[in-house]
Amino acid sequence: MDDLLFQPLTLPNGTVIKNRFFKSAMSETMGDRHQLPNRELIMLYNKWASEDIGVLVTGNVMIDSRYLGEPGNVALDSEKNLDVFKAWAQVGQKKGTPIWLQLNHPGKQMYRSIQEEPIAPSAIPISGSSASAFRIPREMTLVEIQETVTKFISAAQRAEEAGFSGVQLHAAHGYLINQFLSPADNHRKDTYGGSLDNRMRFLREIYQGIRRSVNPNFSIALKLNASDFKEEGFGFEDCQEVVKIMSDLGVDLIEISGGNYETPVFGSEYENGAGFLNYATALSKITNVPIVSTGGFRDKKQMEKAINDGVSMIGMARPFVLMPNLVTEIKQTKDFHLTTPRLTTGLSSLDKTLGPIIGVSYYEGQMKRLANGRPIKRRENAWPYLLTTVKLHGLAALRPRRQ
């Protein structure tokens, strides 16, 4: 059983992954003022690529520079400055580590501070405690839908040209593709709304357009919500159907996550309970496509059991920040267990309000330390990280964000 985590995995396109460790996407916020990856971002992935991680997935890269999900995003919507993306992709070549670019469009999950009218499948505003941070979106026209499909396809082509091993389509966490999939967010009356088949049309057109435009050995993965955990939203029954359909279309890997800005999934119950493992395990029974369960893994035995139960890869993000040599540590330590720091402002009411962004700010700060060759700092005081986030990105950055 000890060897399960270190067995190779062959994807449907023939790509061989050297082990079962999957570095899931985190929002690094290391884009410069031109939405290009900065030196720190490249050095961060150079650090991770030096370790024995099976697959590295980048933080979300926007396919349209007009529509950014948050301050510090990287965008790939032009042939200009492709050399800096080539430098980013190149860091994985030294040890043959696949690096996949996560492609995304925020849809209505775009902060007011970004100064662009958000677009979405339908003009339905974000609700809940974070609603004031976002404008009411405008319903996309059919022309805009096709333009956006084309931008996803073009971004994937540029990613391949730059030397990335694949792309991951972000169809989770309430972003645009998820908005099309969700009946709570998609009230369209045309061929992009209504039935699940229609709500999937946007995703299918993106995926099939990319598949036709790239080489067969270029991996195309999908990040999908098991559920939005939102009334009348995208639920697990819909998720199962999407997994079946995308598997039939030839997708190479599906990562399972959940929640969105309105119903974020955070906290000790998530982190200590292996996140969405039960959903991922159930999905592994209905498809031959590799399923990744992401979130909550801190214990080696728990990881081994997940693989034994049918999950193909173990998805983690923050643990790779706390311990960049995590895979080596797991291999060498029989009873490996990782604990994560619990940060606080010292005010319980503020911790409750800022809980998600406290964690995001801390890990963004630690990623910058890794990028500059410095060790991480384990501490409980949240204030230095919150203040740094505000200094870099303004008060809008204190709104809830998904990594």
XYZ file of C-alpha atoms in Angstrom, residues 4-401:
398
model
C 0.430 3.541 -4.223
C 1.343 7.228 -4.038
C 4.465 6.705 -6.139
C 3.081 4.586 -8.948
C 3.035 6.264 -12.370
C -0.274 7.258 -13.953
C -1.002 7.251 -17.682
C -3.488 9.840 -18.931
C -5.889 9.116 -21.829
C -3.611 11.057 -24.210
C -0.639 8.822 -23.321
C 1.133 11.260 -20.989
C 2.802 9.426 -18.113
C 2.701 11.152 -14.706
C 5.545 9.978 -12.434
C 3.552 9.885 -9.179
C 0.146 10.690 -7.719
C 0.851 14.149 -6.297
C -1.044 17.000 -7.949
C -0.153 20.605 -7.091
C -3.532 22.268 -7.418
C -3.959 25.898 -8.459
C -3.547 28.774 -6.038
C -3.948 32.444 -6.781
C -0.374 33.717 -6.606
C -1.244 37.370 -7.483
C 2.190 37.734 -9.084
C 1.095 39.360 -12.306
C 2.691 42.711 -13.129
C 0.809 45.837 -14.229
C 0.642 44.434 -17.766
C -0.901 41.149 -16.475
C 2.304 39.269 -17.262
C 4.022 36.752 -14.962
C 6.716 38.485 -12.947
C 10.144 37.165 -11.985
C 8.901 35.930 -8.617
C 6.217 33.786 -10.235
C 8.733 32.080 -12.500
C 11.127 31.483 -9.606
C 8.313 30.038 -7.473
C 7.563 27.405 -10.110
C 11.260 26.823 -10.599
C 11.330 25.863 -6.908
C 8.355 23.504 -7.189
C 9.618 21.968 -10.432
C 12.813 20.986 -8.596
C 10.745 18.720 -6.334
C 9.134 15.397 -7.231
C 5.587 16.628 -7.853
C 3.590 14.686 -10.437
C 1.790 17.665 -12.022
C 2.069 21.414 -11.405
C -1.044 23.483 -12.136
C -0.615 27.252 -12.241
C -2.892 29.759 -10.590
C -5.748 30.916 -12.788
C -4.624 32.745 -15.922
C -7.289 34.946 -17.458
C -8.099 34.491 -21.128
C -9.205 38.118 -21.553
C -7.202 40.971 -19.997
C -10.344 43.113 -19.791
C -11.886 40.717 -17.290
C -9.675 39.980 -14.296
C -10.846 38.018 -11.287
C -8.664 39.884 -8.797
C -5.699 42.252 -8.536
C -2.432 40.657 -9.614
C -3.926 38.236 -12.139
C -1.943 37.054 -15.149
C -3.670 37.151 -18.549
C -2.797 35.401 -21.803
C -4.799 36.981 -24.605
C -2.103 38.202 -26.969
C 0.932 36.995 -28.885
C 2.887 39.861 -27.342
C 5.380 39.018 -24.614
C 5.005 35.273 -25.149
C 8.693 34.919 -24.222
C 7.920 35.482 -20.535
C 5.377 32.639 -20.659
C 8.026 30.513 -22.360
C 10.370 31.199 -19.451
C 7.613 30.143 -17.051
C 6.929 26.911 -18.929
C 10.634 26.129 -19.300
C 11.210 25.664 -15.564
C 9.408 22.333 -15.671
C 11.634 20.861 -18.329
C 14.699 20.320 -16.134
C 13.100 17.369 -14.329
C 10.324 16.597 -16.783
C 7.577 17.944 -14.539
C 4.376 18.680 -16.485
C 3.194 22.263 -15.985
C -0.407 22.985 -16.907
C -1.727 26.515 -17.322
C -5.113 26.968 -15.645
C -7.361 29.012 -17.959
C -10.189 31.073 -16.540
C -12.696 33.887 -17.011
C -14.275 35.415 -13.889
C -17.669 36.242 -15.370
C -19.548 38.196 -12.700
C -16.937 37.394 -10.017
C -14.977 40.523 -10.871
C -14.327 43.242 -8.279
C -15.718 46.748 -8.657
C -12.161 48.093 -8.461
C -11.274 46.491 -11.803
C -13.341 49.143 -13.617
C -14.929 46.953 -16.259
C -18.574 45.987 -16.585
C -18.804 42.272 -15.748
C -20.459 39.857 -18.130
C -22.217 36.604 -17.299
C -24.665 34.095 -18.781
C -27.509 36.075 -17.150
C -27.775 39.430 -15.381
C -27.995 37.860 -11.923
C -26.000 39.663 -9.222
C -23.829 37.958 -6.642
C -25.688 37.599 -3.367
C -24.580 37.193 0.226
C -22.125 39.061 2.427
C -19.682 39.843 -0.383
C -22.298 41.212 -2.811
C -21.248 44.852 -2.395
C -17.816 44.073 -3.820
C -19.256 43.246 -7.237
C -21.313 45.017 -9.891
C -24.464 43.542 -11.388
C -23.329 41.717 -14.543
C -24.642 42.227 -18.037
C -26.027 39.212 -19.889
C -23.636 38.069 -22.605
C -24.729 38.308 -26.213
C -24.295 35.340 -28.526
C -21.441 37.226 -30.198
C -19.707 37.666 -26.836
C -20.163 33.988 -26.029
C -18.467 32.974 -29.257
C -15.747 35.584 -28.739
C -15.058 34.146 -25.282
C -14.983 30.578 -26.586
C -12.425 31.720 -29.160
C -10.327 33.417 -26.476
C -10.177 30.203 -24.430
C -9.074 28.290 -27.533
C -6.472 30.912 -28.478
C -5.078 30.975 -24.927
C -4.635 27.195 -25.016
C -2.846 27.424 -28.370
C -0.508 30.075 -26.950
C 0.091 27.934 -23.864
C 1.180 25.061 -26.107
C 3.362 27.385 -28.173
C 4.980 28.668 -24.977
C 5.875 25.123 -23.950
C 3.325 24.264 -21.274
C 2.437 20.573 -21.111
C -1.293 21.206 -20.965
C -4.115 23.402 -19.727
C -6.791 23.064 -17.104
C -10.196 24.640 -17.751
C -11.492 26.245 -14.553
C -15.161 25.258 -14.429
C -15.467 25.497 -10.631
C -15.716 28.072 -7.806
C -18.408 30.193 -9.445
C -16.333 31.501 -12.360
C -17.759 31.918 -15.858
C -17.853 28.288 -17.038
C -19.392 27.305 -13.698
C -21.909 30.130 -14.120
C -23.020 28.641 -17.435
C -23.332 25.195 -15.830
C -25.354 26.426 -12.843
C -29.150 26.763 -13.201
C -29.017 29.336 -10.389
C -26.755 31.600 -12.458
C -27.866 30.694 -15.977
C -31.443 31.706 -16.833
C -30.878 31.958 -20.571
C -33.698 31.001 -22.934
C -31.490 30.217 -25.936
C -29.317 27.183 -26.733
C -26.913 28.047 -23.887
C -29.528 27.798 -21.125
C -32.227 25.541 -19.771
C -31.337 21.860 -19.910
C -27.990 20.590 -18.671
C -27.101 19.746 -22.264
C -27.603 23.402 -23.193
C -25.830 24.704 -20.080
C -22.863 22.505 -21.008
C -22.663 23.891 -24.524
C -20.229 26.680 -23.572
C -17.852 24.188 -21.910
C -18.154 21.674 -24.754
C -17.397 24.286 -27.412
C -14.329 25.444 -25.492
C -13.041 21.930 -24.905
C -13.690 20.635 -28.423
C -12.232 23.787 -29.966
C -9.047 23.361 -27.955
C -8.838 19.643 -28.718
C -9.016 20.358 -32.452
C -6.357 23.080 -32.173
C -3.571 21.424 -30.169
C -1.406 18.331 -30.537
C -2.822 15.014 -29.247
C -0.206 14.787 -26.484
C -1.129 18.223 -25.103
C -3.145 17.541 -21.944
C -6.569 19.120 -21.415
C -7.878 18.842 -17.867
C -11.004 20.134 -16.167
C -11.591 21.575 -12.686
C -15.216 20.963 -11.731
C -17.403 21.573 -8.712
C -18.892 18.500 -7.082
C -21.542 20.972 -5.985
C -21.996 24.722 -5.633
C -23.678 24.066 -2.264
C -26.209 26.653 -3.339
C -29.966 26.215 -3.561
C -31.005 25.482 -7.160
C -27.357 25.626 -8.200
C -25.052 23.081 -9.808
C -25.431 19.906 -7.755
C -23.813 16.493 -7.629
C -26.293 14.900 -10.047
C -25.344 17.495 -12.660
C -21.677 16.956 -11.810
C -21.963 13.222 -12.502
C -23.513 13.875 -15.915
C -20.828 16.409 -16.821
C -18.121 13.929 -15.819
C -19.665 11.228 -18.015
C -20.020 13.534 -21.019
C -16.571 15.079 -20.732
C -15.071 11.612 -20.313
C -16.745 10.507 -23.548
C -15.343 13.609 -25.271
C -11.814 12.605 -24.248
C -10.811 14.948 -21.422
C -7.515 13.835 -19.860
C -8.187 14.450 -16.155
C -10.894 15.906 -13.909
C -10.154 17.656 -10.613
C -13.034 17.870 -8.125
C -13.614 20.877 -5.877
C -16.653 22.867 -4.726
C -18.260 26.104 -3.593
C -18.052 29.692 -4.852
C -17.924 33.271 -3.540
C -21.496 33.052 -2.246
C -20.982 29.679 -0.557
C -17.222 29.370 0.078
C -16.029 26.059 1.513
C -13.356 26.753 4.103
C -12.475 25.887 7.670
C -11.286 23.050 9.839
C -14.008 20.613 8.798
C -12.921 20.967 5.162
C -9.177 20.923 5.842
C -9.253 17.932 8.175
C -11.842 15.914 6.276
C -10.061 15.551 2.917
C -12.357 18.096 1.314
C -14.342 16.551 -1.514
C -12.982 13.016 -1.270
C -16.364 11.267 -0.986
C -17.557 12.965 -4.160
C -14.323 12.223 -6.003
C -14.371 8.574 -4.976
C -17.951 8.183 -6.206
C -17.058 9.834 -9.517
C -14.077 7.515 -9.990
C -16.579 4.631 -10.214
C -18.367 6.069 -13.260
C -15.402 7.014 -15.464
C -12.029 5.715 -16.595
C -10.681 9.270 -16.738
C -8.338 10.050 -13.802
C -10.126 11.840 -10.968
C -8.228 14.183 -8.637
C -9.571 14.867 -5.158
C -8.301 18.234 -3.931
C -8.302 19.731 -0.482
C -7.968 18.621 3.105
C -5.203 16.042 2.721
C -2.731 16.257 5.595
C -2.096 12.594 6.444
C -0.194 9.959 4.441
C -2.495 7.078 5.364
C -5.478 9.151 4.313
C -3.835 9.779 0.923
C -3.036 6.100 0.439
C -6.594 5.095 1.264
C -7.942 7.622 -1.260
C -5.829 6.095 -4.031
C -6.787 2.594 -2.936
C -10.477 3.605 -3.078
C -10.235 4.753 -6.686
C -9.044 8.359 -6.768
C -6.160 8.734 -9.224
C -4.250 11.688 -7.758
C -4.001 13.604 -4.499
C -4.624 17.308 -5.020
C -2.976 19.725 -2.611
C -2.050 23.392 -2.771
C -1.229 25.055 0.554
C 0.791 22.054 1.825
C 3.225 22.597 -1.077
C 3.755 26.140 0.182
C 4.350 25.081 3.765
C 6.636 22.258 2.648
C 7.962 22.517 -0.935
C 9.724 19.146 -0.506
C 6.455 17.573 0.600
C 6.654 14.564 -1.728
C 10.111 13.607 -0.457
C 8.962 14.000 3.138
C 5.944 11.769 2.540
C 8.120 9.154 0.866
C 10.600 9.086 3.733
C 8.164 9.355 6.652
C 5.934 6.364 7.366
C 3.429 8.211 9.563
C 3.606 11.587 7.843
C 1.143 14.213 9.094
C 1.175 17.929 8.283
C -0.344 20.614 10.483
C -1.295 24.010 9.081
C -0.997 27.296 11.009
C -4.133 28.927 12.420
C -3.881 32.669 11.940
C -5.844 35.262 13.885
C -6.252 39.023 14.122
C -6.860 38.652 17.846
C -10.509 39.651 17.354
C -12.901 36.733 16.916
C -15.529 38.815 15.104
C -12.940 40.073 12.606
C -11.544 36.579 12.159
C -15.042 35.395 11.245
C -15.495 38.205 8.724
C -12.025 37.978 7.190
C -11.460 34.243 7.694
C -11.010 33.259 4.029
C -8.835 36.229 3.097
C -6.603 35.735 6.159
C -5.554 32.355 4.796
C -5.222 33.630 1.236
C -3.065 36.574 2.366
C -0.814 34.364 4.467
C -0.148 31.869 1.676
C 0.370 34.600 -0.906
C 3.011 36.038 1.415
C 4.696 32.664 1.874
C 4.756 32.008 -1.875
C 6.634 35.280 -2.322
C 9.147 34.150 0.303
C 9.680 30.850 -1.527
C 10.081 32.702 -4.812
C 12.877 34.769 -3.293
C 14.688 31.817 -1.772
C 13.607 32.493 1.805
C 12.101 30.012 4.255
C 8.429 30.259 5.127
C 7.286 31.753 8.429
C 4.861 29.787 10.573
C 3.032 32.266 12.772
C -0.404 33.040 14.165
C -0.514 36.834 13.769
C -2.594 37.595 10.682
C -2.001 41.355 10.598
C 1.306 41.497 8.680
C -0.237 39.522 5.811
C -3.508 41.454 5.718
C -1.638 44.780 5.696
C 0.696 43.597 2.938
C -2.285 42.527 0.845
C -3.928 45.940 1.273
C -0.658 47.726 0.447
C -0.201 45.744 -2.756
C -3.780 45.523 -4.000
C -5.946 47.990 -2.067
C -8.894 47.438 0.260
C -10.797 45.505 -2.417
C -8.364 42.636 -1.917
C -9.921 41.999 1.527
C -13.067 40.666 -0.134
C -13.500 36.869 -0.094
C -11.513 35.040 -2.753
